[in-house]
CSV table of C-alpha atoms in Angstrom, one decimal:
chain,number,residue,atom,x,y,z
A,1,MET,CA,132.1,22.9,69.6
A,2,ASP,CA,132.9,22.0,73.2
A,3,PHE,CA,130.6,23.1,76.0
A,4,SER,CA,132.8,21.0,78.7
A,5,PHE,CA,135.4,22.4,81.1
A,6,THR,CA,138.9,21.5,81.0
A,7,GLU,CA,140.7,19.6,83.7
A,8,GLU,CA,142.3,21.9,85.4
A,9,GLN,CA,139.0,23.9,85.5
A,10,GLN,CA,137.3,21.3,86.9
A,11,ALA,CA,139.9,20.7,89.2
A,12,LEU,CA,139.4,24.4,90.0
A,13,ALA,CA,135.0,23.7,90.2
A,14,GLU,CA,135.9,21.2,93.1
A,15,LYS,CA,138.1,23.0,95.2
A,16,VAL,CA,135.9,26.3,94.9
A,17,ARG,CA,133.0,23.9,96.0
A,18,ALA,CA,135.1,22.5,99.0
A,19,PHE,CA,136.3,25.8,100.3
A,20,ALA,CA,132.8,27.0,99.8
A,21,GLU,CA,131.4,24.4,101.8
A,22,ASP,CA,134.0,23.8,104.2
A,23,THR,CA,134.8,27.5,105.6
A,24,VAL,CA,131.8,29.6,104.0
A,25,ALA,CA,128.8,28.1,104.7
A,26,ARG,CA,128.4,27.5,108.6
A,27,HIS,CA,128.7,31.4,109.3
A,28,ALA,CA,126.2,32.1,105.6
A,29,ALA,CA,122.8,32.8,108.0
A,30,LEU,CA,124.8,34.0,111.3
A,31,ASP,CA,126.5,36.5,108.5
A,32,ASP,CA,123.2,37.5,107.3
A,33,ARG,CA,121.4,38.3,110.7
A,34,GLU,CA,124.4,40.2,112.2
A,35,ARG,CA,125.1,41.9,109.1
A,36,THR,CA,128.9,41.4,108.8
A,37,PHE,CA,131.3,38.9,107.6
A,38,TRP,CA,133.5,36.7,110.3
A,39,SER,CA,136.1,37.5,111.4
A,40,GLY,CA,138.9,36.2,109.1
A,41,PHE,CA,136.9,35.7,106.1
A,42,PHE,CA,138.7,37.8,103.7
A,43,ALA,CA,142.1,35.9,104.7
A,44,GLU,CA,140.8,33.0,104.1
A,45,LEU,CA,139.4,34.0,100.5
A,46,GLY,CA,143.1,35.3,99.9
A,47,ARG,CA,144.4,31.7,101.3
A,48,ALA,CA,142.1,30.3,99.1
A,49,GLY,CA,143.4,32.1,95.7
A,50,LEU,CA,139.8,33.9,95.1
A,51,THR,CA,141.0,37.2,95.5
A,52,GLY,CA,143.8,37.0,92.9
A,53,LEU,CA,142.6,35.0,90.4
A,54,MET,CA,142.9,37.1,87.8
A,55,ILE,CA,145.8,38.5,88.7
A,56,ALA,CA,149.2,37.9,87.3
A,57,GLU,CA,151.2,35.0,88.6
A,58,GLU,CA,154.4,38.0,89.0
A,59,LEU,CA,152.5,40.1,90.9
A,60,GLY,CA,151.0,37.3,94.0
A,61,GLY,CA,147.5,35.8,91.6
A,62,SER,CA,146.9,32.8,89.9
A,63,GLY,CA,147.1,34.5,86.2
A,64,LEU,CA,143.7,32.5,85.1
A,65,GLY,CA,141.3,34.0,82.3
A,66,ALA,CA,137.4,35.4,83.0
A,67,VAL,CA,136.5,31.7,82.2
A,68,GLU,CA,137.9,30.5,85.4
A,69,ALA,CA,136.7,33.4,87.8
A,70,GLY,CA,133.3,32.7,86.8
A,71,ILE,CA,133.9,29.3,87.7
A,72,ALA,CA,135.1,29.8,91.1
A,73,VAL,CA,132.4,32.7,91.2
A,74,GLU,CA,129.5,29.8,90.4
A,75,GLN,CA,130.7,27.5,92.6
A,76,LEU,CA,131.0,29.7,95.9
A,77,ALA,CA,127.6,31.4,95.1
A,78,ARG,CA,125.9,28.2,95.3
A,79,VAL,CA,127.1,28.3,98.6
A,80,GLU,CA,126.3,31.8,99.5
A,81,ALA,CA,125.8,34.7,97.1
A,82,THR,CA,127.1,37.7,99.3
A,83,ALA,CA,130.5,36.1,99.9
A,84,CYS,CA,131.3,36.2,96.3
A,85,TYR,CA,131.5,40.4,96.0
A,86,PRO,CA,135.0,40.5,97.6
A,87,VAL,CA,135.7,38.2,94.6
A,88,VAL,CA,134.4,39.9,91.9
A,89,ASN,CA,135.5,43.6,92.7
A,90,ALA,CA,139.1,42.2,93.1
A,91,ALA,CA,138.6,40.9,89.6
A,92,LEU,CA,136.7,44.3,88.0
A,93,ILE,CA,139.7,46.6,89.9
A,94,GLY,CA,142.9,44.4,89.6
A,95,GLY,CA,141.7,44.5,86.0
A,96,ILE,CA,141.6,48.2,85.8
A,97,ILE,CA,145.1,48.9,87.3
A,98,GLY,CA,146.7,45.7,85.6
A,99,ARG,CA,145.2,47.6,82.5
A,100,SER,CA,145.9,51.1,83.2
A,101,GLY,CA,148.3,51.3,85.9
A,102,THR,CA,152.1,51.6,86.0
A,103,THR,CA,154.4,49.4,86.5
A,104,SER,CA,155.0,51.3,90.1
A,105,GLN,CA,151.3,50.8,90.9
A,106,ARG,CA,151.0,47.2,89.4
A,107,ALA,CA,153.7,45.8,91.9
A,108,ASP,CA,152.8,48.1,94.7
A,109,TRP,CA,148.8,47.4,94.8
A,110,LEU,CA,148.0,44.2,93.3
A,111,PRO,CA,150.1,41.3,95.4
A,112,ALA,CA,148.2,42.5,98.4
A,113,VAL,CA,145.2,42.7,96.5
A,114,ALA,CA,145.7,39.0,95.6
A,115,ALA,CA,147.1,38.0,98.7
A,116,GLY,CA,143.1,39.6,100.5
A,117,ASP,CA,145.4,41.5,102.6
A,118,ALA,CA,143.7,44.9,101.1
A,119,VAL,CA,139.9,44.3,100.3
A,120,VAL,CA,138.7,46.8,97.7
A,121,ALA,CA,135.8,48.8,96.6
A,122,LEU,CA,133.9,50.1,93.8
A,123,VAL,CA,133.6,53.9,94.9
A,124,LEU,CA,131.6,55.4,92.2
A,125,THR,CA,127.9,55.8,93.0
A,126,GLU,CA,126.6,58.8,94.6
A,127,PRO,CA,123.4,60.3,95.6
A,128,ASP,CA,121.9,61.7,92.7
A,129,HIS,CA,124.0,59.9,90.3
A,130,GLY,CA,123.9,56.2,89.4
A,131,THR,CA,123.3,54.4,86.3
A,132,ASP,CA,124.3,58.7,85.1
A,133,ALA,CA,127.7,57.6,86.3
A,134,ALA,CA,129.6,60.4,84.2
A,135,ALA,CA,128.1,63.0,85.6
A,136,ILE,CA,129.3,62.2,89.0
A,137,GLU,CA,130.1,64.9,91.4
A,138,LEU,CA,132.7,64.2,94.0
A,139,SER,CA,135.0,66.7,92.9
A,140,ALA,CA,138.9,66.5,92.8
A,141,GLU,CA,140.8,69.8,93.0
A,142,ARG,CA,144.1,70.7,92.3
A,143,ASP,CA,146.2,71.4,95.6
A,144,GLY,CA,149.8,72.3,95.2
A,145,ASP,CA,151.5,68.9,93.9
A,146,GLY,CA,148.2,67.2,95.1
A,147,TRP,CA,144.8,67.4,95.1
A,148,VAL,CA,141.7,67.4,97.9
A,149,LEU,CA,138.7,65.1,97.3
A,150,THR,CA,135.0,66.5,98.5
A,151,GLY,CA,132.1,65.2,98.0
A,152,THR,CA,129.5,61.8,99.3
A,153,LYS,CA,130.0,58.6,97.5
A,154,THR,CA,126.9,56.1,98.3
A,155,SER,CA,125.6,52.0,97.9
A,156,ILE,CA,129.3,51.7,98.1
A,157,MET,CA,129.4,47.3,97.9
A,158,LEU,CA,131.9,46.7,100.7
A,159,GLY,CA,132.1,50.1,101.8
A,160,MET,CA,132.4,48.9,105.1
A,161,HIS,CA,135.3,46.1,105.2
A,162,ALA,CA,137.2,47.9,102.4
A,163,THR,CA,140.8,48.9,102.7
A,164,HIS,CA,141.1,50.7,99.9
A,165,GLY,CA,138.7,52.0,96.9
A,166,LEU,CA,139.0,52.9,93.5
A,167,VAL,CA,137.2,56.4,93.9
A,168,PHE,CA,136.3,58.4,90.6
A,169,ALA,CA,136.1,62.2,91.3
A,170,ARG,CA,135.9,65.3,88.4
A,171,THR,CA,138.8,67.0,87.6
A,172,SER,CA,136.7,69.1,84.9
A,173,ASP,CA,133.9,70.0,83.0
A,174,ASP,CA,134.3,68.0,80.6
A,175,GLY,CA,131.6,65.1,81.0
A,176,ALA,CA,133.0,61.6,81.1
A,177,ARG,CA,136.2,62.6,79.8
A,178,GLY,CA,136.3,65.0,83.3
A,179,VAL,CA,136.8,61.9,85.2
A,180,THR,CA,139.8,60.6,86.7
A,181,ALA,CA,139.9,57.5,89.3
A,182,PHE,CA,142.4,57.5,92.5
A,183,TYR,CA,143.2,54.4,93.9
A,184,LEU,CA,143.2,55.5,98.0
A,185,PRO,CA,143.3,53.7,101.5
A,186,LEU,CA,139.9,54.2,103.2
A,187,ASN,CA,141.2,55.1,106.2
A,188,ARG,CA,142.9,58.1,105.5
A,189,ASP,CA,142.3,61.6,107.3
A,190,GLY,CA,138.8,63.1,106.0
A,191,ILE,CA,136.9,60.0,105.1
A,192,ALA,CA,133.6,58.8,107.1
A,193,ARG,CA,131.7,55.3,106.6
A,194,GLU,CA,128.3,55.2,107.6
A,195,ARG,CA,126.7,51.6,106.9
A,196,LEU,CA,123.5,51.4,104.9
A,197,ASP,CA,120.7,48.9,106.7
A,198,ASP,CA,119.7,46.4,103.3
A,199,LEU,CA,117.0,44.1,102.2
A,200,GLY,CA,119.5,41.7,101.0
A,201,VAL,CA,123.8,41.3,100.9
A,202,ARG,CA,123.3,41.8,104.0
A,203,ALA,CA,126.4,40.9,105.3
A,204,GLY,CA,128.2,43.1,102.0
A,205,GLY,CA,128.7,46.0,103.7
A,206,ARG,CA,127.0,48.2,101.7
A,207,ALA,CA,128.0,51.7,102.5
A,208,THR,CA,127.9,56.1,102.5
A,209,LEU,CA,131.3,57.6,102.2
A,210,ARG,CA,132.0,60.7,103.0
A,211,PHE,CA,134.9,62.9,101.7
A,212,ALA,CA,135.9,65.8,103.6
A,213,GLY,CA,138.9,67.4,102.1
A,214,VAL,CA,140.7,64.1,101.4
A,215,ARG,CA,144.6,64.7,100.0
A,216,ALA,CA,145.2,62.6,97.3
A,217,SER,CA,148.5,62.3,95.2
A,218,ASP,CA,149.5,62.0,91.4
A,219,ASP,CA,151.0,58.8,92.0
A,220,GLU,CA,147.3,57.2,92.9
A,221,ILE,CA,145.9,58.4,90.1
A,222,VAL,CA,145.4,55.5,87.6
A,223,GLY,CA,145.2,55.8,84.0
A,224,GLY,CA,146.0,59.6,83.8
A,225,VAL,CA,143.8,62.7,84.7
A,226,GLY,CA,140.3,62.4,82.9
A,227,GLU,CA,140.3,58.9,82.2
A,228,GLY,CA,138.6,57.2,84.6
A,229,PHE,CA,135.1,56.3,83.4
A,230,GLY,CA,136.3,55.2,80.1
A,231,GLY,CA,138.2,52.2,82.5
A,232,VAL,CA,135.6,51.4,84.6
A,233,MET,CA,133.3,51.1,82.0
A,234,ARG,CA,136.1,48.7,80.3
A,235,GLY,CA,135.8,46.9,83.4
A,236,PHE,CA,132.2,46.0,83.4
A,237,ASP,CA,132.5,44.3,80.1
A,238,HIS,CA,132.6,41.1,81.8
A,239,SER,CA,132.5,41.8,85.5
A,240,ARG,CA,128.6,42.4,84.7
A,241,ALA,CA,128.9,38.4,83.2
A,242,LEU,CA,130.7,37.7,86.4
A,243,ILE,CA,127.2,39.2,88.2
A,244,ALA,CA,125.2,37.2,85.9
A,245,VAL,CA,127.6,33.8,86.8
A,246,LEU,CA,126.4,34.7,90.5
A,247,ALA,CA,122.6,35.1,90.2
A,248,ILE,CA,122.3,31.8,88.4
A,249,ALA,CA,124.2,30.0,90.7
A,250,ASN,CA,121.7,31.5,93.7
A,251,ALA,CA,119.0,30.4,91.8
A,252,GLN,CA,119.8,27.3,91.2
A,253,ALA,CA,121.0,26.6,95.1
A,254,ALA,CA,117.7,27.9,95.9
A,255,LEU,CA,115.5,25.8,92.8
A,256,ASP,CA,118.2,22.3,93.7
A,257,ASP,CA,116.5,22.7,97.5
A,258,ALA,CA,112.9,22.8,96.1
A,259,LEU,CA,113.3,20.4,93.6
A,260,GLU,CA,115.0,18.2,96.7
A,261,HIS,CA,111.7,19.1,98.6
A,262,ALA,CA,109.5,18.0,95.9
A,263,ARG,CA,111.0,14.7,95.6
A,264,GLU,CA,110.4,14.4,99.7
A,265,ARG,CA,106.9,16.6,100.6
A,266,GLU,CA,103.9,14.1,100.7
A,267,THR,CA,100.3,15.8,99.9
A,268,PHE,CA,97.2,13.7,98.8
A,269,GLY,CA,99.1,10.5,98.8
A,270,GLN,CA,102.1,11.4,96.9
A,271,VAL,CA,105.1,13.9,96.7
A,272,ILE,CA,104.3,17.1,95.8
A,273,GLY,CA,106.7,16.1,92.7
A,274,LYS,CA,103.6,13.9,90.7
A,275,HIS,CA,101.7,17.5,91.0
A,276,GLN,CA,102.2,19.3,87.8
A,277,GLY,CA,101.6,22.6,89.3
A,278,VAL,CA,104.7,21.5,90.8
A,279,ALA,CA,106.7,20.5,88.9
A,280,PHE,CA,106.1,22.2,85.1
A,281,PRO,CA,107.4,25.4,87.3
A,282,LEU,CA,110.3,24.3,88.4
A,283,VAL,CA,110.9,22.7,84.6
A,284,GLU,CA,110.3,26.0,83.4
A,285,HIS,CA,113.1,27.8,86.0
A,286,ALA,CA,115.7,25.4,85.6
A,287,THR,CA,115.3,25.7,81.5
A,288,ARG,CA,115.9,29.4,81.8
A,289,LEU,CA,118.6,29.1,83.9
A,290,HIS,CA,120.5,27.0,82.3
A,291,ALA,CA,120.1,29.0,78.6
A,292,ALA,CA,120.7,31.8,81.2
A,293,ARG,CA,124.7,29.7,81.9
A,294,LEU,CA,125.2,29.3,78.7
A,295,LEU,CA,124.8,33.3,77.9
A,296,ALA,CA,127.2,34.0,80.8
A,297,PHE,CA,130.2,32.0,80.2
A,298,GLU,CA,129.6,32.4,76.4
A,299,ALA,CA,130.9,36.3,77.3
A,300,LEU,CA,133.7,35.0,79.6
A,301,TRP,CA,135.0,33.0,77.2
A,302,ARG,CA,134.6,35.2,74.1
A,303,ALA,CA,136.8,37.9,76.8
A,304,ASP,CA,139.8,35.2,77.3
A,305,SER,CA,139.8,35.1,73.4
A,306,GLY,CA,140.1,38.7,72.7
A,307,LEU,CA,136.5,39.0,71.4
A,308,ASP,CA,134.1,41.6,71.6
A,309,HIS,CA,131.8,40.5,74.6
A,310,ARG,CA,129.8,43.2,75.4
A,311,THR,CA,126.7,42.5,74.1
A,312,GLU,CA,126.9,38.9,75.7
A,313,ALA,CA,128.0,40.2,78.9
A,314,ASN,CA,125.6,42.8,79.5
A,315,MET,CA,122.6,40.3,78.1
A,316,ALA,CA,123.4,37.8,80.2
A,317,LYS,CA,123.5,40.6,82.9
A,318,TRP,CA,119.9,42.1,82.2
A,319,TRP,CA,118.4,38.7,82.0
A,320,ALA,CA,120.1,36.4,84.6
A,321,CYS,CA,119.5,38.9,87.8
A,322,ARG,CA,115.8,38.9,86.4
A,323,ILE,CA,115.2,35.4,85.9
A,324,GLY,CA,117.7,34.7,89.2
A,325,VAL,CA,114.5,36.6,91.0
A,326,GLU,CA,111.8,34.7,89.8
A,327,ALA,CA,113.3,31.4,90.1
A,328,ALA,CA,114.4,31.7,93.5
A,329,HIS,CA,110.8,33.4,94.5
A,330,GLN,CA,109.7,30.0,92.8
A,331,ALA,CA,111.6,27.6,94.8
A,332,LEU,CA,110.3,29.7,98.1
A,333,LEU,CA,106.7,29.0,96.9
A,334,THR,CA,107.7,25.2,96.3
A,335,LEU,CA,109.1,25.5,99.6
A,336,GLY,CA,106.3,27.1,101.5
A,337,HIS,CA,106.6,27.7,105.1
A,338,ARG,CA,109.6,26.2,105.9
A,339,GLY,CA,111.4,29.1,102.7
A,340,TRP,CA,109.5,31.4,104.1
A,341,HIS,CA,112.1,30.9,107.9
A,342,ASP,CA,114.8,32.7,108.6
A,343,ASP,CA,116.1,29.2,109.5
A,344,HIS,CA,116.3,28.5,105.0
A,345,PRO,CA,118.8,30.1,102.8
A,346,ALA,CA,115.7,30.5,100.4
A,347,SER,CA,114.7,33.9,101.8
A,348,ARG,CA,118.4,34.7,102.0
A,349,ARG,CA,118.7,34.1,98.5
A,350,VAL,CA,115.4,35.7,97.9
A,351,ARG,CA,116.2,39.3,99.3
A,352,ASP,CA,120.1,38.8,97.9
A,353,ALA,CA,118.5,37.5,94.4
A,354,ILE,CA,116.5,41.4,93.8
A,355,GLY,CA,120.0,42.9,95.0
A,356,GLN,CA,121.8,41.9,92.1
A,357,GLU,CA,119.3,43.0,89.5
A,358,ILE,CA,120.8,46.2,91.0
A,359,ALA,CA,124.9,45.3,90.9
A,360,ASP,CA,126.9,46.6,88.3
A,361,GLY,CA,124.5,48.0,86.4
A,362,THR,CA,120.4,48.1,86.2
A,363,GLU,CA,118.5,46.2,83.3
A,364,ASN,CA,118.0,49.3,81.6
A,365,ALA,CA,121.5,50.5,81.8
A,366,THR,CA,122.9,47.1,80.4
A,367,LYS,CA,120.1,46.3,77.5
A,368,LEU,CA,121.0,50.4,76.6
A,369,VAL,CA,124.5,48.7,76.1
A,370,VAL,CA,123.1,46.5,73.4
A,371,ALA,CA,120.8,48.3,71.6
A,372,ARG,CA,123.5,50.5,71.1
A,373,LYS,CA,125.6,47.9,69.8
A,374,LEU,CA,122.7,46.6,67.8
A,375,LEU,CA,121.0,49.2,66.2
A,376,GLY,CA,124.4,51.8,66.5
A,377,ARG,CA,124.0,54.5,68.8
A,378,GLU,CA,122.9,57.0,66.3
A,379,TYR,CA,119.6,54.6,66.0
A,380,ALA,CA,119.6,53.8,70.3
A,381,PRO,CA,119.0,55.8,73.0
């Protein structure tokens, strides 16, 4: 059993760390305040290879695996967690198109995703349907040789930035089997966007998208009519592990700041790290984050090995995101008034951590997947 990265994986980690520290870090605070990414951000992600990690080399990507995607997300999130969402979306949506798209769809769409020219959003959640995604109501009605989409999506991460979206629409009344995925340009006539003002992940441009008679063709359907829901659920099996890695790295960065502060800050004639009330909570959170990291990377390794990884990915998602919030909170408390100020990244990391609990499936949604796996569907909620 070997828990270390290969030389190639370590080189990738060092490359992404350098990119994050040299290119991303200096924009993070301003992006958070201005609620948008800096001009050129997506192009830089593409040039760094971060939007093509899991896309095949012949389609412009790097052809890497889920573990490598986790390594890249980890290094990027330690500097700026919100910058990871385009990377996770490209891996998730690129994977769905790679598995379910036709040869021509893959050739037409994936090179632009890999290059960072196409910024992609998962357009799934609706005002009344989040966790119950199979109950979506945005309709796609047959009209001649195409389709007309009508309805509203909300809580769409990157919704204000995305050039393209994988849009899930109801094409029949047959429950989950009545949901179809369309890959559409989001500048198409009839699509209106509204920014949502959020507690955290502010640069991510989460948005409401309204579709008013938007036309789509059969060539824009991914995976066939009525096959969209299964495709995205299979994609979540490893994207949830990536969100777990993101949450762990965000919290670890906050904890590292707190540890440094504990070595330097003096009270009552000694550094505060000497006080058990300061040191022991940091030890507890470091332990939990370490364990969650191992679980998340096990899920990614299992994905690359062709093994069932649903249990591990969903365990990692709910647990890492919960303890990520707790660890980031403890880091802020350790930093005291310094961490409470917006000039310190601790406050941003706490706010962003809360959003990670919601992204890609809530705690209860992921526990449901695990319960059904452990107990069997007939004995589980």
